[in-house]
Coordinates of C-alpha atoms in Angstrom, one line a residue:
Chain A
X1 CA -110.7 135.6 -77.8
X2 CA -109.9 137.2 -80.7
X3 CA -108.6 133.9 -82.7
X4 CA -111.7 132.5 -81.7
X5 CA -114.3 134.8 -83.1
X6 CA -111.6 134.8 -86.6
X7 CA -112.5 131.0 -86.8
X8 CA -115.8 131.4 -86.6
X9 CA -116.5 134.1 -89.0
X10 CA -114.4 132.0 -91.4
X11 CA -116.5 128.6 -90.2
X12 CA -119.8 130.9 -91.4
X13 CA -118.2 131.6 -94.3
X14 CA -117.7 128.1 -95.2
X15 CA -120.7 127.0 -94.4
X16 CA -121.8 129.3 -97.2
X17 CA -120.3 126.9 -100.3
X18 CA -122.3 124.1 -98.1
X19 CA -125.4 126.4 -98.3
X20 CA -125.0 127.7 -101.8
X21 CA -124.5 124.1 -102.8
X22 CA -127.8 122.9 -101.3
X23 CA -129.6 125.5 -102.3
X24 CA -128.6 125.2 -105.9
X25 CA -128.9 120.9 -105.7
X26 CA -132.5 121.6 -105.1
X27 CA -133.6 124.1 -107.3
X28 CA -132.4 121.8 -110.4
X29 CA -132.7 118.1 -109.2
X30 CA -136.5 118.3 -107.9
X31 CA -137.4 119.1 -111.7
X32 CA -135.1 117.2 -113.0
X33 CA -136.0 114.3 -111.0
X34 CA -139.6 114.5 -112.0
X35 CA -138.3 114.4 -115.8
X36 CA -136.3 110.5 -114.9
X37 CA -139.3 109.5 -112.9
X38 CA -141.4 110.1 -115.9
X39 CA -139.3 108.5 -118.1
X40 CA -138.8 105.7 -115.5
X41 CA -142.5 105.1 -116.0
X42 CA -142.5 105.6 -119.7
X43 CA -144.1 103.1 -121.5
X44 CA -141.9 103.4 -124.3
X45 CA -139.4 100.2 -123.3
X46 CA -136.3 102.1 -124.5
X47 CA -136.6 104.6 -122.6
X48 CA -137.6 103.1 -119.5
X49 CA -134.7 101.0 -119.3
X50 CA -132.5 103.6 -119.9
X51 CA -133.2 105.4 -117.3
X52 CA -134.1 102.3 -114.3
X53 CA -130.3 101.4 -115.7
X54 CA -129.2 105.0 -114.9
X55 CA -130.9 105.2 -111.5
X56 CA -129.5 102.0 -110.6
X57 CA -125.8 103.5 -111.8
X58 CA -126.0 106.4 -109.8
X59 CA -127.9 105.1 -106.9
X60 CA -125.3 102.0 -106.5
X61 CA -122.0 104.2 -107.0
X62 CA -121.4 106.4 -104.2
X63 CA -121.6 110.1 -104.6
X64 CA -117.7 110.8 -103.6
X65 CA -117.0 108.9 -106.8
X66 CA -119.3 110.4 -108.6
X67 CA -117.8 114.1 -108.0
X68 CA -114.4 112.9 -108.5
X69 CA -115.5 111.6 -111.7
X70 CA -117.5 114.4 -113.1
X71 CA -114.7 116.8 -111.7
X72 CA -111.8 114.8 -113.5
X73 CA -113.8 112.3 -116.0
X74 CA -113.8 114.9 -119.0
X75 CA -110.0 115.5 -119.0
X76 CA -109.3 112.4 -118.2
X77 CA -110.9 110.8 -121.3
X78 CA -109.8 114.3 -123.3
X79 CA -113.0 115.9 -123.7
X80 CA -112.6 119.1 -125.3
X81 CA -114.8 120.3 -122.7
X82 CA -113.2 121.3 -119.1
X83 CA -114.2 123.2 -115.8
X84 CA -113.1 126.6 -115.4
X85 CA -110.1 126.9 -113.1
X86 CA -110.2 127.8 -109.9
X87 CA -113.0 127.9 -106.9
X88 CA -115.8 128.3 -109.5
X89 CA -115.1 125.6 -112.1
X90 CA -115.0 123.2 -108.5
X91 CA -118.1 124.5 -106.9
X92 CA -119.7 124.1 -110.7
X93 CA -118.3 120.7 -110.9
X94 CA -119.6 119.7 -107.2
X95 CA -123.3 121.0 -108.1
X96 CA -123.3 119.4 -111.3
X97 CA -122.5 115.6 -109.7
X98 CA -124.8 116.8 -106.6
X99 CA -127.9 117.5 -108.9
X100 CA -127.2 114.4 -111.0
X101 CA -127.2 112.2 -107.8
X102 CA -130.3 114.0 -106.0
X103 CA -132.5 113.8 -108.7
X104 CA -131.9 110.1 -109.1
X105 CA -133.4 109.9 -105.5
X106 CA -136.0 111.9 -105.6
X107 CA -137.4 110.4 -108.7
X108 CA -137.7 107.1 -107.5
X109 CA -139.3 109.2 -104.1
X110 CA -141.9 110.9 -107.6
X111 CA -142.0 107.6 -108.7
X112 CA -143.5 105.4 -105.5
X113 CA -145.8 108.6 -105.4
X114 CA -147.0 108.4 -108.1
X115 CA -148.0 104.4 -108.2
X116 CA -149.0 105.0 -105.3
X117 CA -152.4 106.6 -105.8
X118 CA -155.2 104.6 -106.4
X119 CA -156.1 103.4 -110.2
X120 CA -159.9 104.9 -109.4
X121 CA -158.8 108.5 -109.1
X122 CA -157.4 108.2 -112.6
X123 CA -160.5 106.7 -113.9
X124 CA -162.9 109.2 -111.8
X125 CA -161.1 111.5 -113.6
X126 CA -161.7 109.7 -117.1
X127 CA -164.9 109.1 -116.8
X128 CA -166.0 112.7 -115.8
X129 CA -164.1 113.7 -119.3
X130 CA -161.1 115.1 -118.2
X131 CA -157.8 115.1 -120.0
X132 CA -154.4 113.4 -118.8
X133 CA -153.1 116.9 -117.8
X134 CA -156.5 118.2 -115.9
X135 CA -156.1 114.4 -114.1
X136 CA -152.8 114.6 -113.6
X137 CA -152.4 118.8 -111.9
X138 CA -156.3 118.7 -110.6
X139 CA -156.9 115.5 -109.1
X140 CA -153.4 113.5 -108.2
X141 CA -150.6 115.9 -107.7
X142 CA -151.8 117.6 -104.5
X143 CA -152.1 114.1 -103.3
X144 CA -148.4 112.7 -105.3
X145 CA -146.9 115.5 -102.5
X146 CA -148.9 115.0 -99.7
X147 CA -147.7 111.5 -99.8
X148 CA -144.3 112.2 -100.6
X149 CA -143.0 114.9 -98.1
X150 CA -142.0 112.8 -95.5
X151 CA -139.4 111.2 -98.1
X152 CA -138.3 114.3 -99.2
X153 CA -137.8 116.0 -96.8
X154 CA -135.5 113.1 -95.1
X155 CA -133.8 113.3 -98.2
X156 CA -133.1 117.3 -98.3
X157 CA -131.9 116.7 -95.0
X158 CA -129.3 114.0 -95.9
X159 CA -128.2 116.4 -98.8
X160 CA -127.4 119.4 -95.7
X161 CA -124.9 117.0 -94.9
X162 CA -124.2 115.5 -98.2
X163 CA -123.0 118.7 -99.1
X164 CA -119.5 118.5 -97.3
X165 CA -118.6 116.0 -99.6
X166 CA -117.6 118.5 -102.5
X167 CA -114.4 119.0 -100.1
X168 CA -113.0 115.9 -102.3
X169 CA -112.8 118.0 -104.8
X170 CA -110.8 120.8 -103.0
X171 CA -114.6 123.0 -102.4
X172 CA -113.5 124.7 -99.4
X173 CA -116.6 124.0 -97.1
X174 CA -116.9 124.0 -93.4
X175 CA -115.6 120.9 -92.2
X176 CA -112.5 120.8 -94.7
X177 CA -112.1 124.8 -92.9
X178 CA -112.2 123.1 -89.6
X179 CA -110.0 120.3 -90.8
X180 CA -107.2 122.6 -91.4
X181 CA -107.3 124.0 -88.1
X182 CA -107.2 120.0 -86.6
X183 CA -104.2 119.4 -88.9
X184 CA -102.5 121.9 -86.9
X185 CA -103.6 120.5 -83.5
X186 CA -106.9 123.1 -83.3
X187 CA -110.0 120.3 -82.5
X188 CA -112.8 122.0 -81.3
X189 CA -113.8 124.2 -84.8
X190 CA -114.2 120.5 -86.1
X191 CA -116.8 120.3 -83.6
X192 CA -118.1 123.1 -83.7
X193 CA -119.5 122.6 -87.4
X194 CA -122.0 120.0 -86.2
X195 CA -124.0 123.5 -84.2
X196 CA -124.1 124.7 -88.1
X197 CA -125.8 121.2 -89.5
X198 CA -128.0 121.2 -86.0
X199 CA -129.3 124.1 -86.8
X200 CA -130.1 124.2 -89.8
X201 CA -131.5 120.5 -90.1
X202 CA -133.5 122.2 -87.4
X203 CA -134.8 124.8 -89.7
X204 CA -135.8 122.5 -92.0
X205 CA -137.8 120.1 -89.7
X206 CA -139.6 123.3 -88.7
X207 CA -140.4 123.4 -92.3
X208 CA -141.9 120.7 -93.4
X209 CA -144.0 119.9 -90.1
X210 CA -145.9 122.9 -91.3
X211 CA -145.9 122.0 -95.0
X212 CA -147.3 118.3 -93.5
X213 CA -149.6 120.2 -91.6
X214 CA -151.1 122.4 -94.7
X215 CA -152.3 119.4 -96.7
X216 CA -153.8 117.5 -92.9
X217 CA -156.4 119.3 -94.3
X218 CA -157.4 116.3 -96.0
X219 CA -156.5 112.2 -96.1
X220 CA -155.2 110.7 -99.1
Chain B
X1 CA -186.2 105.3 -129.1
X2 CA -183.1 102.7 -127.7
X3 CA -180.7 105.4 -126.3
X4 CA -178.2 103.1 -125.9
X5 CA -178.1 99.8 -128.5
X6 CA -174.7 97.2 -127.5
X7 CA -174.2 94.9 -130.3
X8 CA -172.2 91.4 -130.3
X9 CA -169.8 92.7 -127.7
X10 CA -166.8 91.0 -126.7
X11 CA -164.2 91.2 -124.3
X12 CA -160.7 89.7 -123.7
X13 CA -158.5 89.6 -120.9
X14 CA -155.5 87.6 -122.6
X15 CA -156.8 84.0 -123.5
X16 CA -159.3 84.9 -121.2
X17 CA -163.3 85.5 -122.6
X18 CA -165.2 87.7 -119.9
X19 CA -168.1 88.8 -122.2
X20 CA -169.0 87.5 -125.5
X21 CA -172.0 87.8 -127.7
X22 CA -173.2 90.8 -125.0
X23 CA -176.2 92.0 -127.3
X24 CA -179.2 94.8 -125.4
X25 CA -180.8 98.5 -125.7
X26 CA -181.8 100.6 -123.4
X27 CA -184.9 102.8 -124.1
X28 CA -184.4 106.5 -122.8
X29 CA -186.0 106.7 -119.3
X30 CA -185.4 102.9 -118.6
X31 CA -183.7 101.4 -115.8
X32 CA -182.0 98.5 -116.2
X33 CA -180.2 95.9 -113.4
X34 CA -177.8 93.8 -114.4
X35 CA -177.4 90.7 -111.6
X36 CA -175.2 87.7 -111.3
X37 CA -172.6 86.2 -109.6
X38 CA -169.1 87.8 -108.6
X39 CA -166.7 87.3 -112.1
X40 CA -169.7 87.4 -114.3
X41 CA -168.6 89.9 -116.4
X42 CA -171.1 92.9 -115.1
X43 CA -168.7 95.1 -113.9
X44 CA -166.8 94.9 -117.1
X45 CA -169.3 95.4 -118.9
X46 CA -170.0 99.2 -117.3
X47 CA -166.3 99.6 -117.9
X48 CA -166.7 98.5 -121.7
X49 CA -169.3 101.5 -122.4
X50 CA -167.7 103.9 -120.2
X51 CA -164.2 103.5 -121.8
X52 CA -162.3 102.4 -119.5
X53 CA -161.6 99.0 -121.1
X54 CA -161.3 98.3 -124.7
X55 CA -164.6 95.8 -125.9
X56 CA -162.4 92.9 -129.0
X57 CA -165.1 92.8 -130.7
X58 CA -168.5 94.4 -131.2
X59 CA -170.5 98.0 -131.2
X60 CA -171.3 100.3 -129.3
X61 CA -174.6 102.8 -130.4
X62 CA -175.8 105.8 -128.7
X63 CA -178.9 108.4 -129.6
X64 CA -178.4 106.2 -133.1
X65 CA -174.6 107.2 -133.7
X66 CA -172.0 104.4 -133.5
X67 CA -169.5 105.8 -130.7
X68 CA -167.3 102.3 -131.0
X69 CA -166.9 100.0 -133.2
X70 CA -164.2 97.6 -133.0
X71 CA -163.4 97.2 -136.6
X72 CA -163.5 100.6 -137.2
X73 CA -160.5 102.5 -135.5
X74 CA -161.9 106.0 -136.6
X75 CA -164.2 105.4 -133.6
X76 CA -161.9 104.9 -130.8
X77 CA -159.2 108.1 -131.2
X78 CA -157.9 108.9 -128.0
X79 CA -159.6 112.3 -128.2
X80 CA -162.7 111.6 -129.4
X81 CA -163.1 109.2 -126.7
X82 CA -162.8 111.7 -124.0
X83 CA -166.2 113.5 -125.0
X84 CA -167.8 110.5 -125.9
X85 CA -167.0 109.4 -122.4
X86 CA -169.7 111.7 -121.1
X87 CA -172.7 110.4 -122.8
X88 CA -172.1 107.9 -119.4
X89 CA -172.0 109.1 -116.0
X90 CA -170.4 106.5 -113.7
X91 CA -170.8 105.8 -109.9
X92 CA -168.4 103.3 -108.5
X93 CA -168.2 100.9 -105.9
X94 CA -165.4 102.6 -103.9
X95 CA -167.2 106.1 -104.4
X96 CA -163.2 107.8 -105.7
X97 CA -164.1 111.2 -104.6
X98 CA -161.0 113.3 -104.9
X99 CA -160.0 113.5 -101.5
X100 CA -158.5 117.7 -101.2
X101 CA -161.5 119.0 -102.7
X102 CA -164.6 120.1 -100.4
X103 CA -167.8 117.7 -101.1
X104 CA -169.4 121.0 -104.0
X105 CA -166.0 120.9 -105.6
X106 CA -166.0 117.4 -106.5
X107 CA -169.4 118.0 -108.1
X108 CA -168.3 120.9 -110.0
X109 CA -164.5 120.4 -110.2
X110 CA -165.4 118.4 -114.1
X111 CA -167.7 121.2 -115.2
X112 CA -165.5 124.1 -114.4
X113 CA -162.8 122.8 -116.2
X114 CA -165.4 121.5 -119.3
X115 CA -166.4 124.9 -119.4
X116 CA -163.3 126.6 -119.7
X117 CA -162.8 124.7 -122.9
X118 CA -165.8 126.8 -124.4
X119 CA -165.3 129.4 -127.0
X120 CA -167.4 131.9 -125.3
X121 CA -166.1 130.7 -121.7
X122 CA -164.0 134.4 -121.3
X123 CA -167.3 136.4 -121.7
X124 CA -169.2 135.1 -120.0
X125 CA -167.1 133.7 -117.3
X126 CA -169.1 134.8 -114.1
X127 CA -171.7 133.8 -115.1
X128 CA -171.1 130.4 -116.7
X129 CA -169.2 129.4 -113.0
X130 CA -172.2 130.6 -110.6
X131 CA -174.5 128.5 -113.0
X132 CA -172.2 125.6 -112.7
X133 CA -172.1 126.4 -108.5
X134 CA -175.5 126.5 -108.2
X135 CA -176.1 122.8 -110.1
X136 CA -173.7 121.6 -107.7
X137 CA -175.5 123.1 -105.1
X138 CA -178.9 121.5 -106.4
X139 CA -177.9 118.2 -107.2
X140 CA -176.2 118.0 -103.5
X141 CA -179.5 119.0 -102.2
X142 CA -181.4 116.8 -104.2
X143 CA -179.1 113.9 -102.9
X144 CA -179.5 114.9 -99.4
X145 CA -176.8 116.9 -98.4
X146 CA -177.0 120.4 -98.5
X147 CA -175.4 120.8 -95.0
X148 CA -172.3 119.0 -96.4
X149 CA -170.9 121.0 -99.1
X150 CA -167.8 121.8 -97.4
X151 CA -166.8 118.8 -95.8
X152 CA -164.1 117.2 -97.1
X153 CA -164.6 113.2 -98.1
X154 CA -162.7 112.0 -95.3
X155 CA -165.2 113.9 -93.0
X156 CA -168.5 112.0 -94.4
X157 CA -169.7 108.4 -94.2
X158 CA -169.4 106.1 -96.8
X159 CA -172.9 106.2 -97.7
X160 CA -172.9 110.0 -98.1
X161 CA -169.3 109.9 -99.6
X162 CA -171.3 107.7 -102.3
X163 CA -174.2 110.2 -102.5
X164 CA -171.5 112.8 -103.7
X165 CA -170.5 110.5 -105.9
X166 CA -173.7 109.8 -107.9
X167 CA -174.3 113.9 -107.8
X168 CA -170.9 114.6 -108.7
X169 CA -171.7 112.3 -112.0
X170 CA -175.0 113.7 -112.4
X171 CA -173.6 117.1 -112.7
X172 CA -172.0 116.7 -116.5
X173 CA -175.7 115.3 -117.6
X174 CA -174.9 112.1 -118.7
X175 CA -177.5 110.3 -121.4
X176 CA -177.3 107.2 -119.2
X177 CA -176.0 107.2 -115.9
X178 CA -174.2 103.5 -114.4
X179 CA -173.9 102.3 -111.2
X180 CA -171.2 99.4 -110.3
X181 CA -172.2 98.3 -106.9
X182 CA -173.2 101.1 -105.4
X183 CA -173.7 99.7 -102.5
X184 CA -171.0 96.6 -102.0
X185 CA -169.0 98.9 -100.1
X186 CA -171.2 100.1 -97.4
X187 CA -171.9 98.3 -94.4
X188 CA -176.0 97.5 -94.2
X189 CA -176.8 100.5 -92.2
X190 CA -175.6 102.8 -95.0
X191 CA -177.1 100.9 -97.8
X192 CA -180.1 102.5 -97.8
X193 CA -179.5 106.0 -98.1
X194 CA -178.0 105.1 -101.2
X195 CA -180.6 103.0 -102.6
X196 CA -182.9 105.7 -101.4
X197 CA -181.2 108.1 -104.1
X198 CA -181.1 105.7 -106.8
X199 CA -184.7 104.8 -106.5
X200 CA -185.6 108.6 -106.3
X201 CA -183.6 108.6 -109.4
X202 CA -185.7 105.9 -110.9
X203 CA -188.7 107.3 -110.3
X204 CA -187.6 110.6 -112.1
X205 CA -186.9 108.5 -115.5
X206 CA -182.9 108.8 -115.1
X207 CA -181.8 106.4 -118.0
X208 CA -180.1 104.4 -115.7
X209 CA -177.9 100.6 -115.8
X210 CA -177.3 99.2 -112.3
X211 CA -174.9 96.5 -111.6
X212 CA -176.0 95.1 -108.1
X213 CA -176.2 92.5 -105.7
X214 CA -179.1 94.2 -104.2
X215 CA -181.9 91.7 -105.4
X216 CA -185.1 92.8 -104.2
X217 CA -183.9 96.4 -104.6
X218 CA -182.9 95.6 -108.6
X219 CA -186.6 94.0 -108.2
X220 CA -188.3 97.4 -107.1
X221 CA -186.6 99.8 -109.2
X222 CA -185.5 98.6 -112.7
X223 CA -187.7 98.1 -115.6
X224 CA -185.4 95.4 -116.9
X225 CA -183.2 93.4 -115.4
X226 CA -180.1 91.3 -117.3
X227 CA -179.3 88.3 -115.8
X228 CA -175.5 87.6 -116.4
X229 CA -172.7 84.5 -116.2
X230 CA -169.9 83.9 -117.1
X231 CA -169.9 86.6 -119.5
X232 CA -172.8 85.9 -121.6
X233 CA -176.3 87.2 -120.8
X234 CA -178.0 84.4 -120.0
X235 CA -181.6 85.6 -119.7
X236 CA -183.3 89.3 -120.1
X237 CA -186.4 90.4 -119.3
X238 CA -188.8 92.6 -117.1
X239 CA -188.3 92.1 -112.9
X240 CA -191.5 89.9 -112.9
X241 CA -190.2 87.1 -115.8
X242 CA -186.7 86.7 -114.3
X243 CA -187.3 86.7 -110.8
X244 CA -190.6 84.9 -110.9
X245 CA -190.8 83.0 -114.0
X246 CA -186.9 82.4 -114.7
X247 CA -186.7 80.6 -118.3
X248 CA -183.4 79.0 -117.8
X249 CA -182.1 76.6 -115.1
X250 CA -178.8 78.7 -114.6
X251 CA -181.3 82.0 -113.3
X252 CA -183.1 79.3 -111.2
X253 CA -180.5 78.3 -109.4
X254 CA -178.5 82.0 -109.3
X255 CA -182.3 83.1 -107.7
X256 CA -182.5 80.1 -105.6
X257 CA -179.0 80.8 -104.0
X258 CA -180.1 84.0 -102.9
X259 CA -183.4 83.5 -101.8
X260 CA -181.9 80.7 -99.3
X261 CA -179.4 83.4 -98.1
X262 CA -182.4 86.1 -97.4

């Protein structure tokens, strides 16, 4: 009885990194991902390609690769630059490649949003002598993320479970916890971390259902 | 005095010519149809004074002051354009109301945000956005749809959604208001309603250009009607010489299609 409430406080504790992780992943790659889907639009060529190119490159590689890279790349090639030792300089690493890979995603999500609203509302907009900022915060953003919350918020759900990928690079998060206790013959804490992702993906549908249901309000 | 004076306009779409030699006025109070076939060139043409496409060639005068000129790019900086853009109100065919704002905000939403963009705007702050409210209110009223100023579009038919629409660019006072279509994307039953607006429009002297199909409406309300094809105008006159006395074969036949149709 006892060994079994141990292993779950240290489950929960776990299951903070995966938390931390997520929360962190989406603080910096929603902004950042509006910043490539912009200059995936750009009209400046240059640009444009550069970043469609980057997309592609981060979108086509898959994101265990990419932490393992970003965690080892900058020795590797003898950068002056390193991650601090330890937990920390990990878990830095891990958000770092997770941010990088999220925001490629969500700005091709920003992207199809964008293009997606109709060339009129632009030049309603135009016509009635408004400014590309005034068109672009008044008239189509509230409709950019009515249209793109469904997306997103499949997306923030992949990344709950995305985030137990940073155990490749030795982040101690709940399923490598459990998998320690499997190793030694233990198989039920392994199961037991798919309650944490249940309920917490649960959370989350909670959440946006009611942020789908503030903008019903009107069709777009 | 012409409010509005288009000289020698031309426009390009690649290696393709969809108006050339476009050459008319507009007296202040007029009304002014412009008919002809589908890919004639009329709906650019709206587009062409309202800025939303870029004439090749030609001029562009309004209240006697040259707001484009094609060989002069002092006349077409990006942020001159923007104000220059409200001498013309325009009403299109697929209505674009902004769909998250109520049925007053989309009247007043281009206002507000004009008059925060005035030096005195802080000071008098109450009292510039309860005028601007109650010229919403007003124009919805005078369109018919004082019961409707918090409906969202989505919750009005397309012939009121369109009403809003010729408010909403009535509220900003344009010099001369446009219509493209109006009506080509109502069904029949909603048509008039519309045309009911525009006519009361007409009768209160709004400078007015209407790009229609609408042939005995164009007939009734406009003081002038353009007949246009294949981007040139091919015949201009008052309702009585073009739909009755048609000089040139191409009207004749345009007019003859349609009467067979009626």
């Amino acid at each position: 009885m006892n060994q079994i409430s141990v292993i779950i406080s240290r489950l929960s504790e776990s299951f903070l990194i995966n938390c931390r992780l997520f929360v962190l992943t989406l603080l910096f790659s929603l902004p950042l991902g509006l910043l490539i889907a912009f200059g995936s639009m750009c009209r400046f060529k240059p640009l444009r390609w550069l970043m469609r190119t980057f997309v592609w490159v981060i979108r086509g590689t898959p994101l265990m690769l990419q932490l393992i890279i970003i965690f080892f790349g900058p020795g590797l090639i003898g950068m002056s630059f390193s991650w601090p030792n330890g937990d920390a300089g990990r878990f830095a690493a891990a958000t770092v490649a997770f941010v990088i890979n999220y925001a490629c995603y969500f700005s091709e999500i920003y992207r199809g949003g964008i293009e997606s609203i109709p060339k009129g509302q632009y030049e309603a907009g135009q016509v009635l002598g408004m400014t590309k900022g005034q068109i672009f915060f008044k008239v189509t953003l509230l409709q950019v993320i009515k249209r793109i919350i469904p997306p997103v918020g499949n997306e923030v759900m992949t990344l709950v479970k995305d985030t137990s990928l940073a155990r490749i690079i030795a982040n101690k998060e709940i399923i490598m916890m459990a998998g320690e206790y499997s190793s030694k013959g233990l198989i039920w804490p392994l199961f037991a971390t798919g309650i944490y992702f249940l309920v917490f993906i649960g959370v989350l549908t909670v959440l946006f259902d009611y942020l789908e249901k503030k903008l019903s309000y009107f069709r777009a | 005095m012409a409010v509005l004076e288009v000289r020698d306009l031309e426009k390009r779409f690649d290696s393709l010519r969809v108006l050339h030699g476009i050459n008319f006025s507009l007296e202040k109070g007029e009304a002014l149809a412009i008919i002809g076939s589908s890919g004639s060139g009329k709906t650019t043409l709206l587009r062409c004074l309202n800025f939303l496409e870029k004439p090749d060639k030609g001029t562009i005068i309004v209240n006697d002051k040259v707001i484009f000129d094609a060989m002069d790019p002092s006349t077409q900086k990006e942020s001159e354009v923007r104000k220059k853009r409200l001498h013309f109100g325009l009403v299109f065919q697929n209505f674009n109301l902004f769909p998250q704002y109520t049925v007053l905000k989309n009247v007043t939403l281009a206002a507000e945000l004009l008059a925060k963009e005035r030096p005195d705007y802080k000071k008098n702050k109450k009292a510039v956005m309860e005028e601007i409210q109650e010229n919403g209110k007003r124009l919805l009223a005078q369109v018919g749809l004082s019961d409707k100023l918090n409906f969202y579009p989505h919750q009005i038919s397309g012939g009121q959604q369109q009403r809003v629409a010729i408010a909403r660019a009535l509220a900003l006072n344009p010099d001369i208001l446009c219509f493209d279509e109006p009506t080509s994307a109502l069904d029949p039953e909603l048509t008039g309603e519309v045309l009911k607006v525009i006519r009361n429009l007409a009768e209160r002297n709004t400078t007015m250009i209407i790009v229609t199909h609408e042939m005995s409406f164009a007939r009734d309300v406009a003081d002038r009607i353009i007949f246009m094809d294949d981007g040139v105008i091919v015949e201009q006159g008052t309702p009585e010489e073009v739909f009755d006395n048609p000089k040139e074969e191409r009207t004749r036949q345009f007019l003859a299609r349609y009467n067979e149709g009626r």
